[in-house]
Each structure stands twice: as C-alpha cells, then as structure tokens.
PDB file of N, CA and C in Angstrom:
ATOM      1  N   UNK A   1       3.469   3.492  -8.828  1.00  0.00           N
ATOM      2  CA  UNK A   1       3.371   3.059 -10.204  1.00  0.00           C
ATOM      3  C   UNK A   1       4.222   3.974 -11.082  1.00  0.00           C
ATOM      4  N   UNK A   2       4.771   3.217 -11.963  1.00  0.00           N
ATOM      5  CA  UNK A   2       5.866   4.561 -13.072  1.00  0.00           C
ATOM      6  C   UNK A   2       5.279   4.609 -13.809  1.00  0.00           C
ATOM      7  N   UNK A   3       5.558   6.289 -14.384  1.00  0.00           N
ATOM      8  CA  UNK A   3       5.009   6.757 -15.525  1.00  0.00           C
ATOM      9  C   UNK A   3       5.424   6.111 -16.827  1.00  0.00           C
ATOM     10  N   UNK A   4       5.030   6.370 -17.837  1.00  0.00           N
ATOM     11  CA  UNK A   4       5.690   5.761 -19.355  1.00  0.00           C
ATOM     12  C   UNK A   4       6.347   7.218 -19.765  1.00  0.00           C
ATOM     13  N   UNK A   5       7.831   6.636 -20.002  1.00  0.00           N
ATOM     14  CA  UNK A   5       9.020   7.040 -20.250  1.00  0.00           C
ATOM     15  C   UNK A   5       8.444   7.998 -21.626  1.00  0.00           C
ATOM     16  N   UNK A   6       9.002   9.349 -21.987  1.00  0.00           N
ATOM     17  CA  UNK A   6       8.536   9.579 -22.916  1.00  0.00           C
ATOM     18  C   UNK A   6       9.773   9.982 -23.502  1.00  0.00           C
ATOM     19  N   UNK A   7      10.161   9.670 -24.948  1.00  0.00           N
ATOM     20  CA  UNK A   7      11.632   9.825 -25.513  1.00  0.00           C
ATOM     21  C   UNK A   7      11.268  11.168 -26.548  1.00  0.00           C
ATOM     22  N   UNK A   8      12.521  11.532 -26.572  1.00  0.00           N
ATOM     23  CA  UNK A   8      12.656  12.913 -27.208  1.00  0.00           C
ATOM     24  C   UNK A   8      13.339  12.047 -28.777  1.00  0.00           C
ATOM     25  N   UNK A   9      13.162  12.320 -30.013  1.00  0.00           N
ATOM     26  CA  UNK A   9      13.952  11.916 -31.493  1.00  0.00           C
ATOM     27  C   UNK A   9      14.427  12.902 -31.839  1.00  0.00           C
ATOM     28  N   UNK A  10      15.547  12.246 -32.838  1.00  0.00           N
ATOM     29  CA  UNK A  10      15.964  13.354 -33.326  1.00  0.00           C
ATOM     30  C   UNK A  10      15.767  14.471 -33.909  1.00  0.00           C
ATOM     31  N   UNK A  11      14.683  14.106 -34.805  1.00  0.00           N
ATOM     32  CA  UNK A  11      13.567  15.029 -35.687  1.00  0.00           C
ATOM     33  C   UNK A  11      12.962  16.153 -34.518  1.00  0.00           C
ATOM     34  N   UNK A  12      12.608  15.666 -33.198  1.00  0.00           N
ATOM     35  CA  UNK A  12      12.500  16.838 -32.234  1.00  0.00           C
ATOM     36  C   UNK A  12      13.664  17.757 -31.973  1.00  0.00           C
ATOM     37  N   UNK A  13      14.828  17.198 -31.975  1.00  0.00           N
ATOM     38  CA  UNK A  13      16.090  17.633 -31.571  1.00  0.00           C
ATOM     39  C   UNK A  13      16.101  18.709 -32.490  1.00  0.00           C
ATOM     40  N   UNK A  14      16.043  18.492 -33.951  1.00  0.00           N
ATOM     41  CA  UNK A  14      16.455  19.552 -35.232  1.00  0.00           C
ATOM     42  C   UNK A  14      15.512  20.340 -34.947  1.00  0.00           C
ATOM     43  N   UNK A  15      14.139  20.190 -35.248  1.00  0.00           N
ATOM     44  CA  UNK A  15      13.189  21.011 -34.946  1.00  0.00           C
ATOM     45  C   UNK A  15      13.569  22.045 -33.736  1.00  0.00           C
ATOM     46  N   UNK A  16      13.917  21.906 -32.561  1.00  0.00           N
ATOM     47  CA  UNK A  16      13.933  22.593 -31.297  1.00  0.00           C
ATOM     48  C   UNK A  16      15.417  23.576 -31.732  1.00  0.00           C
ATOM     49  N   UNK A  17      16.202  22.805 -32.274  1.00  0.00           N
ATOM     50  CA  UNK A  17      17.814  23.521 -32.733  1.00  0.00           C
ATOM     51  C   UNK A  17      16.994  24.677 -34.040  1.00  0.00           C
ATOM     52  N   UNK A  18      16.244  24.378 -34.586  1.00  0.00           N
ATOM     53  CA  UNK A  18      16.124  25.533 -35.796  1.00  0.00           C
ATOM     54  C   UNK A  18      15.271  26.428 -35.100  1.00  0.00           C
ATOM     55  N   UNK A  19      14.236  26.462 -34.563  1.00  0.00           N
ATOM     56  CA  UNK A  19      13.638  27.113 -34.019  1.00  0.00           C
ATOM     57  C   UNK A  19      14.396  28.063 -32.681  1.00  0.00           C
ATOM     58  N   UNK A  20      15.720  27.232 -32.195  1.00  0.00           N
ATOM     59  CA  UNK A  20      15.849  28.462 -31.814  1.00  0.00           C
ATOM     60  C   UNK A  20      17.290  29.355 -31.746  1.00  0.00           C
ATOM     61  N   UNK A  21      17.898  28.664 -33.003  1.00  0.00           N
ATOM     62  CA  UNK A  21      18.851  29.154 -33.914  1.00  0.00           C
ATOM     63  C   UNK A  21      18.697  29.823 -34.902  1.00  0.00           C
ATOM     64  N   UNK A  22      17.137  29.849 -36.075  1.00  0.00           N
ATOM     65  CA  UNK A  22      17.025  29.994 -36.658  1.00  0.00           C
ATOM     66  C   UNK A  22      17.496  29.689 -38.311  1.00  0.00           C
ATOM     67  N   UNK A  23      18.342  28.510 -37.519  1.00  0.00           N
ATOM     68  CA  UNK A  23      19.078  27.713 -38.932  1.00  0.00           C
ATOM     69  C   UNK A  23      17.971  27.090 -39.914  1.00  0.00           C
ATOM     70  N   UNK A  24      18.565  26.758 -41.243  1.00  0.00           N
ATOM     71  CA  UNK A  24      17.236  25.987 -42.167  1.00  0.00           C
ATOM     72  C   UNK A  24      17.074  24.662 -41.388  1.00  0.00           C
ATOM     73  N   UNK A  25      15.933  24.119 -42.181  1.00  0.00           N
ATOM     74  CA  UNK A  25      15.638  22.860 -41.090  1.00  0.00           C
ATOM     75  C   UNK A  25      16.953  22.268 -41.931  1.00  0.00           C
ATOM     76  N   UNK A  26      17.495  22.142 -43.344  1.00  0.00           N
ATOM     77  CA  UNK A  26      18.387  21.287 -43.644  1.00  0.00           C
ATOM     78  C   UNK A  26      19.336  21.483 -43.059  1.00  0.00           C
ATOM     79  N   UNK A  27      19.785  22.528 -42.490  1.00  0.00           N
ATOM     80  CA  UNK A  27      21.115  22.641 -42.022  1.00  0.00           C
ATOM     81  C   UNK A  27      20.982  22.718 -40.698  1.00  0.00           C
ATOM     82  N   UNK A  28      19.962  22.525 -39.699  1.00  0.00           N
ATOM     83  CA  UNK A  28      19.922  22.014 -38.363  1.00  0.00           C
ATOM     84  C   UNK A  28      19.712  20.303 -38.325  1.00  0.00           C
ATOM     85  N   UNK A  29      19.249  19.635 -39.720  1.00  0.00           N
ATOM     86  CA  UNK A  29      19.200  18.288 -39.368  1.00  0.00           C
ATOM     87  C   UNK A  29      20.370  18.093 -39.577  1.00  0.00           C
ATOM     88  N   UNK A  30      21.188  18.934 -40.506  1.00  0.00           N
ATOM     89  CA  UNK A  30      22.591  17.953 -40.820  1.00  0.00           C
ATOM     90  C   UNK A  30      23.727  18.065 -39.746  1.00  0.00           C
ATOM     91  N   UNK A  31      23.406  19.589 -39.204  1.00  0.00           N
ATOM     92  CA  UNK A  31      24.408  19.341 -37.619  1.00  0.00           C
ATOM     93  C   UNK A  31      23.946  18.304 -36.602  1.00  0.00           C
ATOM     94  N   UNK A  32      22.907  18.115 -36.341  1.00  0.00           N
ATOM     95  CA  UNK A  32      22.378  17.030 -35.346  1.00  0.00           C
ATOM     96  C   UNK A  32      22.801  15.731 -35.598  1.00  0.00           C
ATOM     97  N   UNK A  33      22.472  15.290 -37.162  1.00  0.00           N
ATOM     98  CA  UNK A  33      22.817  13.981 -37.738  1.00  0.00           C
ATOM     99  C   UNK A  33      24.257  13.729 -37.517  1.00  0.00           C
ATOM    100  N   UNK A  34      25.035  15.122 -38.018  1.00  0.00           N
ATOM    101  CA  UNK A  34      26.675  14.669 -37.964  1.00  0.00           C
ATOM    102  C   UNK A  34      27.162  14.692 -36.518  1.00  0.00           C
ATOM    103  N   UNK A  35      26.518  15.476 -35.658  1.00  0.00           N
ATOM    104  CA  UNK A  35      26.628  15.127 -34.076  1.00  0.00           C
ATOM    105  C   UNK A  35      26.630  14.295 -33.341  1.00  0.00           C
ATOM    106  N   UNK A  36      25.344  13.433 -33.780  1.00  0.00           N
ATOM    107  CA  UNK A  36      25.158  11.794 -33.621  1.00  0.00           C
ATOM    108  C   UNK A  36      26.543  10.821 -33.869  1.00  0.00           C
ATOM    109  N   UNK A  37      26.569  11.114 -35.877  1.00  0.00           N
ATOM    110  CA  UNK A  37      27.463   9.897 -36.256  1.00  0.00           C
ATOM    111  C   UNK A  37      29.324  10.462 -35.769  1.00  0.00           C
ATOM    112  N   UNK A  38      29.184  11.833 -35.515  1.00  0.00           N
ATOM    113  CA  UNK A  38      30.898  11.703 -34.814  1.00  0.00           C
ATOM    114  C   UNK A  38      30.810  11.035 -33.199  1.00  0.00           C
ATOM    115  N   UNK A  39      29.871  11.362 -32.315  1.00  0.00           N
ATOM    116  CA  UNK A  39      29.567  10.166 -31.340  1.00  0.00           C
ATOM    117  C   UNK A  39      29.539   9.058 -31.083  1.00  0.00           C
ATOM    118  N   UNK A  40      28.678   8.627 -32.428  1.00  0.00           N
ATOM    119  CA  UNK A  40      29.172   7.037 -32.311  1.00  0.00           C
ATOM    120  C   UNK A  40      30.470   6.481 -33.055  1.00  0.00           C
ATOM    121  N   UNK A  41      31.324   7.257 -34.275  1.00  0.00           N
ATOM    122  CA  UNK A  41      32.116   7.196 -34.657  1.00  0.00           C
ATOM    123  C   UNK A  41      33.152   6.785 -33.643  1.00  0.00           C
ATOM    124  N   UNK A  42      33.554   7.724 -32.597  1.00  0.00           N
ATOM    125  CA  UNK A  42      34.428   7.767 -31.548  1.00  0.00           C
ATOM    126  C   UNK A  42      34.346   6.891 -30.445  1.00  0.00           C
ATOM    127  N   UNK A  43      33.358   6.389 -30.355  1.00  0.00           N
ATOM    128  CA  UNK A  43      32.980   4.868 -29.487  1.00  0.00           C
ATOM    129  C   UNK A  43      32.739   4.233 -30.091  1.00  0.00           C
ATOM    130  N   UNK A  44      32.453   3.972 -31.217  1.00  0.00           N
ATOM    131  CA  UNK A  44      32.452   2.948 -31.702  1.00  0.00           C
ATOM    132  C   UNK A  44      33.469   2.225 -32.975  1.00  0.00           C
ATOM    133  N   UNK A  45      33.587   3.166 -33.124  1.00  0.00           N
ATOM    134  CA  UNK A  45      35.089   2.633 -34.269  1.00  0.00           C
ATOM    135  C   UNK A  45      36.244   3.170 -33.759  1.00  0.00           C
ATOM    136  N   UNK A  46      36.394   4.345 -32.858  1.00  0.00           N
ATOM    137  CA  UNK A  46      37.837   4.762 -32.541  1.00  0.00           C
ATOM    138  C   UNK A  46      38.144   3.817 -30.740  1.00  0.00           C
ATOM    139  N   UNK A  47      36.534   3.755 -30.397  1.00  0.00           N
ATOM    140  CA  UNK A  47      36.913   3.104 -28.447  1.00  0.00           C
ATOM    141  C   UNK A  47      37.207   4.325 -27.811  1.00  0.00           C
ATOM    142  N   UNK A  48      37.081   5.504 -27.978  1.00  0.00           N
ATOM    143  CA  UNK A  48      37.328   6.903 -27.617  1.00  0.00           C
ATOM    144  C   UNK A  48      35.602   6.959 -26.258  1.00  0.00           C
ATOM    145  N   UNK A  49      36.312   7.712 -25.445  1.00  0.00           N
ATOM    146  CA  UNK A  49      34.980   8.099 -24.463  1.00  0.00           C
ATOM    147  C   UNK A  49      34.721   9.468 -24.985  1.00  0.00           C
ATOM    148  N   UNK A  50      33.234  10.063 -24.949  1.00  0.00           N
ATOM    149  CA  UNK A  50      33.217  11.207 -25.115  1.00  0.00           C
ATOM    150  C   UNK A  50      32.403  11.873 -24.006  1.00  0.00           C
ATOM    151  N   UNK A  51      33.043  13.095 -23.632  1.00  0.00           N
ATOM    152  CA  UNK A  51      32.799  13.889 -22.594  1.00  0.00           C
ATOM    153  C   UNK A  51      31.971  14.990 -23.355  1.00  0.00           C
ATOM    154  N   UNK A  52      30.973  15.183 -22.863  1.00  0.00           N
ATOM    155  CA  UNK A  52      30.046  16.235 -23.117  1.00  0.00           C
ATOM    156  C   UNK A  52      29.699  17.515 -21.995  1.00  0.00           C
ATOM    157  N   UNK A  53      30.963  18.170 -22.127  1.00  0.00           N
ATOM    158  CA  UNK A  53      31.212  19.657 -21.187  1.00  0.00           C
ATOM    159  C   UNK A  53      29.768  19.708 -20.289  1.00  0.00           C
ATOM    160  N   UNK A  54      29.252  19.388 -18.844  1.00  0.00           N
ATOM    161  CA  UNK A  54      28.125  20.418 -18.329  1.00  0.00           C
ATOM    162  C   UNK A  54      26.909  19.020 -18.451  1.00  0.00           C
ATOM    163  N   UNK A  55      27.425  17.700 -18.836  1.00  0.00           N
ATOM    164  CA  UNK A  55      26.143  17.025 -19.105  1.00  0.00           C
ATOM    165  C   UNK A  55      26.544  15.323 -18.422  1.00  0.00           C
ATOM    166  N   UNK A  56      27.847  14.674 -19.644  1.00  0.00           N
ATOM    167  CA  UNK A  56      28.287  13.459 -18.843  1.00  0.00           C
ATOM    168  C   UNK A  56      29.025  12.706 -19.596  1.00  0.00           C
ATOM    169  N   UNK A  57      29.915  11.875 -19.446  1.00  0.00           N
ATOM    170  CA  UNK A  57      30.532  11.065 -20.433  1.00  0.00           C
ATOM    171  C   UNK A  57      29.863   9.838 -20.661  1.00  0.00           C
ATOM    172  N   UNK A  58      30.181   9.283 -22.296  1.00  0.00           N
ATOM    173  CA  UNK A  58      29.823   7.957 -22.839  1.00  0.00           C
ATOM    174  C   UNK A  58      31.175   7.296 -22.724  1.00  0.00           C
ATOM    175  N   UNK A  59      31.040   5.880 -22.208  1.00  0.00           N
ATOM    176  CA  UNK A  59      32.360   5.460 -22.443  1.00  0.00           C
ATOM    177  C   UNK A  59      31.965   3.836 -22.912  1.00  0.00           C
ATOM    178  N   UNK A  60      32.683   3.531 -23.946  1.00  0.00           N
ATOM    179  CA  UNK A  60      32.692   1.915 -24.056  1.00  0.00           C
ATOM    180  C   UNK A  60      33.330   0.997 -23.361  1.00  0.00           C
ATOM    181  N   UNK A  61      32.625   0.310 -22.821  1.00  0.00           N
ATOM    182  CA  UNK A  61      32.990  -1.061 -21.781  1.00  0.00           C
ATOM    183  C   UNK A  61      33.176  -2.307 -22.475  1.00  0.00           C
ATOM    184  N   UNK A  62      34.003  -3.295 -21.934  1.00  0.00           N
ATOM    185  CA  UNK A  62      33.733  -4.670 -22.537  1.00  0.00           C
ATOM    186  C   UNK A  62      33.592  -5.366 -21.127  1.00  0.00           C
ATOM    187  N   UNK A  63      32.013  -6.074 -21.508  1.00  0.00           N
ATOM    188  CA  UNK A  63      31.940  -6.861 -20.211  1.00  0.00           C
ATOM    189  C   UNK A  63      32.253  -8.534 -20.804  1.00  0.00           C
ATOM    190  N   UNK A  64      33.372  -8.956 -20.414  1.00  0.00           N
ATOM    191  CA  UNK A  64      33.487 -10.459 -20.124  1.00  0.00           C
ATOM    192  C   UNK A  64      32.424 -11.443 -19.810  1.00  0.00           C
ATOM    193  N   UNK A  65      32.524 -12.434 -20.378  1.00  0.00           N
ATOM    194  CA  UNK A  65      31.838 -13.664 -20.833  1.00  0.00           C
ATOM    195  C   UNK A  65      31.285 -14.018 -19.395  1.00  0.00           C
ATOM    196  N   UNK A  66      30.227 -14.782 -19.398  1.00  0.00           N
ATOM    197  CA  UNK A  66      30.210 -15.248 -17.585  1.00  0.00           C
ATOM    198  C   UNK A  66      28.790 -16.270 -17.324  1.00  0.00           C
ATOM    199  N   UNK A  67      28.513 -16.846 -17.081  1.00  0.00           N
ATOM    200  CA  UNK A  67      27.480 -17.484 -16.675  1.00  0.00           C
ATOM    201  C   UNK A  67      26.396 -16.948 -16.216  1.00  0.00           C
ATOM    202  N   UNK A  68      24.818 -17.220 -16.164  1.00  0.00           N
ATOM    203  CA  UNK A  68      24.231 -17.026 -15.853  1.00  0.00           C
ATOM    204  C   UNK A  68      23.165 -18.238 -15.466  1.00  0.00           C
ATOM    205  N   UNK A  69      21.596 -18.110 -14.828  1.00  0.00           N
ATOM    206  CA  UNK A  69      21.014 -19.048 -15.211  1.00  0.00           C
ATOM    207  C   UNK A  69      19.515 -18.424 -15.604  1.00  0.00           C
ATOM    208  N   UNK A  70      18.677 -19.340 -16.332  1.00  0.00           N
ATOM    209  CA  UNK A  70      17.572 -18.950 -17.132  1.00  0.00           C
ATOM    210  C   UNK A  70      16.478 -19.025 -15.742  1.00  0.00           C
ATOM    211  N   UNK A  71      16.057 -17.896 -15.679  1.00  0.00           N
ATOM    212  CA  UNK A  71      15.101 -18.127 -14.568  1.00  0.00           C
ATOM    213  C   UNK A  71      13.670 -18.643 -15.238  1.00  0.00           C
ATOM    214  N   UNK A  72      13.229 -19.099 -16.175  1.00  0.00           N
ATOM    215  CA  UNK A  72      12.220 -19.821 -16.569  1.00  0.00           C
ATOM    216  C   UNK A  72      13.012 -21.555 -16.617  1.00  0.00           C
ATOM    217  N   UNK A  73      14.030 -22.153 -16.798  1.00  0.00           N
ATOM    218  CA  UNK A  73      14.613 -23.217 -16.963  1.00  0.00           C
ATOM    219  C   UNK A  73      15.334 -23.968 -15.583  1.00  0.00           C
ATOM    220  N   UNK A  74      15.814 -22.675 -15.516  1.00  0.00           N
ATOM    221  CA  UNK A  74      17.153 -22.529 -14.395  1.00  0.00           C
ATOM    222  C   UNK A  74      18.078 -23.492 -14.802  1.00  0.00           C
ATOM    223  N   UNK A  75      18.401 -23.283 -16.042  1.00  0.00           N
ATOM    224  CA  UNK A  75      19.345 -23.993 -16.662  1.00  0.00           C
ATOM    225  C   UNK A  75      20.742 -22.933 -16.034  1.00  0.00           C
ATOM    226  N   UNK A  76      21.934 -23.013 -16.238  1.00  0.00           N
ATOM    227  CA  UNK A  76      22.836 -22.615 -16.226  1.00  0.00           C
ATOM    228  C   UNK A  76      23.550 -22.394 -18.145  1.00  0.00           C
ATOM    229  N   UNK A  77      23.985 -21.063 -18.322  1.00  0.00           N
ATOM    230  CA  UNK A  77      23.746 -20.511 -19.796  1.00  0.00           C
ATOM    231  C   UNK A  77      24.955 -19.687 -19.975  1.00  0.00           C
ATOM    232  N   UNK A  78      25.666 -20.083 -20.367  1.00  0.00           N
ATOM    233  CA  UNK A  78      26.930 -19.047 -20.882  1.00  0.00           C
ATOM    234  C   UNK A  78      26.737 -17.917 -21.933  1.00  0.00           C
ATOM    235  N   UNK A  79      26.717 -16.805 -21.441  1.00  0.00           N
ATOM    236  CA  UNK A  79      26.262 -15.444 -21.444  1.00  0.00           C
ATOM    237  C   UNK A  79      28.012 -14.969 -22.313  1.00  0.00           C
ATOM    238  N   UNK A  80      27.732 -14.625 -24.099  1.00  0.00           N
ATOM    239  CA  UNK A  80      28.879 -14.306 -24.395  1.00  0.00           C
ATOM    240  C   UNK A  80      29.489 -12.750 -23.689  1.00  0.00           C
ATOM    241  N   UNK A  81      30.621 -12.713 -24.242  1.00  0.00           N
ATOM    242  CA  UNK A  81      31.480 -11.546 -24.024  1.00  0.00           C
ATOM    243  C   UNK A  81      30.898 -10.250 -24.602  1.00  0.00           C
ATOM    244  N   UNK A  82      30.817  -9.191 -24.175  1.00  0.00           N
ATOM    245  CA  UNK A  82      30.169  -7.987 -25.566  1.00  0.00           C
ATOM    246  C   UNK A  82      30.722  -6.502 -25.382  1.00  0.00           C
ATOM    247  N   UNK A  83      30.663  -5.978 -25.905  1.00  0.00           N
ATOM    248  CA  UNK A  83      30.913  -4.564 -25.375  1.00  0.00           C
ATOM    249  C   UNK A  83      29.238  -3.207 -25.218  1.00  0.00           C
ATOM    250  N   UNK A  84      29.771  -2.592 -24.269  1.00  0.00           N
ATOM    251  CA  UNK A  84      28.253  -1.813 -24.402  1.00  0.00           C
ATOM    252  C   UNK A  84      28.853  -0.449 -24.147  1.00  0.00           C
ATOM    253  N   UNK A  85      27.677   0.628 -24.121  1.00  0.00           N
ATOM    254  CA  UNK A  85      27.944   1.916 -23.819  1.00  0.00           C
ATOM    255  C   UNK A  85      27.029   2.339 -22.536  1.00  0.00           C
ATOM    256  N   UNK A  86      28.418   3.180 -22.063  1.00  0.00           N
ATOM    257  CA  UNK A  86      27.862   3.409 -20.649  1.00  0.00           C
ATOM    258  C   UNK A  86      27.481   4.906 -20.498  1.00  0.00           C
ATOM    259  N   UNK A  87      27.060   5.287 -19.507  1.00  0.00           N
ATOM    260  CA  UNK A  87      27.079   7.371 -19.631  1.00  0.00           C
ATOM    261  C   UNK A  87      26.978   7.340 -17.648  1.00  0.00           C
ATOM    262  N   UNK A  88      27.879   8.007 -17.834  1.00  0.00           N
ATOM    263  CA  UNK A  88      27.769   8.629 -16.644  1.00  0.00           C
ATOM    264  C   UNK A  88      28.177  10.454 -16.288  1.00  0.00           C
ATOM    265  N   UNK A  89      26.571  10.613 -15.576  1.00  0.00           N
ATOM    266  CA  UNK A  89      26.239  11.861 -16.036  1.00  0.00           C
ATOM    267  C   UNK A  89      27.390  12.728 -14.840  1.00  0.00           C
ATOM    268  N   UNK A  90      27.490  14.166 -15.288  1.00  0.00           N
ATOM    269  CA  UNK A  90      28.158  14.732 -14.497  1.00  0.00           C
ATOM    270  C   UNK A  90      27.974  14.821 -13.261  1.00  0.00           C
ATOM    271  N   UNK A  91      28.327  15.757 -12.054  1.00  0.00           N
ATOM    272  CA  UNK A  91      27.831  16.026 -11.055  1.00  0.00           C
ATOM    273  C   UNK A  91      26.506  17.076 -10.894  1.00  0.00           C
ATOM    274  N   UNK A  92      26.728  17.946 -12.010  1.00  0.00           N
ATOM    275  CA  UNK A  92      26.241  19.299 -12.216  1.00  0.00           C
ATOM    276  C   UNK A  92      24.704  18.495 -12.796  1.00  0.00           C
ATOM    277  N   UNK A  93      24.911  17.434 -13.335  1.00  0.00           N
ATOM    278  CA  UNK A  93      23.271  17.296 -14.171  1.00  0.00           C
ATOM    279  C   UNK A  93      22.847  16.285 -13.020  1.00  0.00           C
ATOM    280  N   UNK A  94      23.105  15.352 -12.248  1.00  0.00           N
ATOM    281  CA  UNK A  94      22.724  15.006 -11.132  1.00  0.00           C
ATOM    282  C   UNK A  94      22.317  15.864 -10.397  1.00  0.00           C
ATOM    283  N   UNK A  95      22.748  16.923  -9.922  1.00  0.00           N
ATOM    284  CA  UNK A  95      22.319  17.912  -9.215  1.00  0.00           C
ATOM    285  C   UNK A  95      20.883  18.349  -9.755  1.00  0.00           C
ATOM    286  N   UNK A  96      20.505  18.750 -11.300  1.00  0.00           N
ATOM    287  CA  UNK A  96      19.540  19.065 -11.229  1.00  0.00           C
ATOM    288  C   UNK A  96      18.262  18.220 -11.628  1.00  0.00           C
ATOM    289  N   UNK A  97      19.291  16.761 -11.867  1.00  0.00           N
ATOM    290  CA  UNK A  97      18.108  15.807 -11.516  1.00  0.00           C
ATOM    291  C   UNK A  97      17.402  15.774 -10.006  1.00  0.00           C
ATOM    292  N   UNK A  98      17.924  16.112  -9.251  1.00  0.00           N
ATOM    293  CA  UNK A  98      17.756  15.514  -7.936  1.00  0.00           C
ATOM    294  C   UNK A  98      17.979  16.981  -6.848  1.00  0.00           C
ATOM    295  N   UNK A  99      17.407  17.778  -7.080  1.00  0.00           N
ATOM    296  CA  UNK A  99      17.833  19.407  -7.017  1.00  0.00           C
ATOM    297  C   UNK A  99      18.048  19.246  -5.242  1.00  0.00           C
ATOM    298  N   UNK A 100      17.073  18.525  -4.185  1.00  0.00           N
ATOM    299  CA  UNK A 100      17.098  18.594  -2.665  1.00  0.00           C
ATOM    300  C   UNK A 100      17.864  17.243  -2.417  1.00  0.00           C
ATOM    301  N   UNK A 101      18.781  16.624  -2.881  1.00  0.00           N
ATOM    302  CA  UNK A 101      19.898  15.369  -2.469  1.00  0.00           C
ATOM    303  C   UNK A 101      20.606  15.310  -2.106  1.00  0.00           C
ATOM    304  N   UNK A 102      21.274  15.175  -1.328  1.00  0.00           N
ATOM    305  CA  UNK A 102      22.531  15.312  -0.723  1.00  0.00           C
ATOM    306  C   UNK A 102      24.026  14.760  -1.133  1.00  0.00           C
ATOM    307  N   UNK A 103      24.721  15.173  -1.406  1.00  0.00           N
ATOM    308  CA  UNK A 103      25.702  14.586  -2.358  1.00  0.00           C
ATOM    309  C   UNK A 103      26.573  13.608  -1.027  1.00  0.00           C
ATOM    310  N   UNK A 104      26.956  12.543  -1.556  1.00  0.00           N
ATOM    311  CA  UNK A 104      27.653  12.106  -0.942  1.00  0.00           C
ATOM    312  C   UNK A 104      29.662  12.188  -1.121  1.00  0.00           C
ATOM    313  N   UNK A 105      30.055  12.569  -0.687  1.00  0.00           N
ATOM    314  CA  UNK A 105      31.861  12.879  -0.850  1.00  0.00           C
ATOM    315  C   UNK A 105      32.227  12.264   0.442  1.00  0.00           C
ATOM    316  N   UNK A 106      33.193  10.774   0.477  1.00  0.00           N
ATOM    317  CA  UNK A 106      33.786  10.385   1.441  1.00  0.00           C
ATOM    318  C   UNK A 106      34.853  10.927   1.533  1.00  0.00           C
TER     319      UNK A 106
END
C-alpha cells in the first residue's frame, strides 16, 4: 500500500532558507520567489532547460497530437498537441534515492 505523498511549499522552503541563513523572512521569501519565477521564466517563456548543479535538469518537451481511446466509452479521442515539463534527476541524486541499486552503464 503507498504512503500519502507529503509536499514541501514554498513558505516551508523560506522558512528553512532563513532559519538557516539567518536572512529576514522578507528577504528569504523574495530569493525563493525570484528563484521560482527565473525557473519558470526560462522554460517557459525563453524554452531554455535548466540544470540545477548536484540535483537534475527541467527541460520543456512538446508532445505531438495523437489519439487515444476513452476507457469508460472506448471511443477513440484526439488527444491535442501540448508542451510539458520534464526533470530528470542527476545521477548523484538517484544514487541517494536508491543508496543499495545498482547502476546500470551499457
């Protein structure tokens, strides 16, 4: 059975950055906030991937239009075109997801 996912916010993020920076809370929310919006800035208005040194890259994809079918109907449903964001984490943070795994290298 899986556990329920528990998400970290940003408001935790600033909090955890002032506490152990010792920055004001205003000026640890406003680095976090502007951290965020140059992130999505760069994927999302520039199409830029961003690499995050030691952790993983975001990159924007466009997945093409394509069919599907409704598994309550089983109609057949043309599924538009869209773009999404992807992350794929480094090697180094896999590793300590998964600390006894064996890496695979063909």
């Amino acid at each position: 059975m899986a556990t329920k996912q528990k998400f970290t916010t940003s408001s935790e993020l600033v909090k955890r950055l002032r506490e152990e920076t010792g920055l004001s809370d205003i000026l640890a929310k406003k680095i976090v906030t502007q951290l965020i919006e140059d992130i999505k800035d760069e994927i999302v208005n520039k199409e830029n991937s961003v690499k995050l040194t030691g952790f993983g890259t975001l990159r924007l994809v466009r997945r093409n239009e394509r069919l599907a079918m409704s598994p309550r109907t089983q109609e057949v449903i043309a599924v538009p075109a869209k773009k999404a964001i992807t992350f794929k984490p480094y090697q180094s943070t896999k590793k300590e997801l998964n600390p006894g795994a064996v890496s695979k290298k063909w």
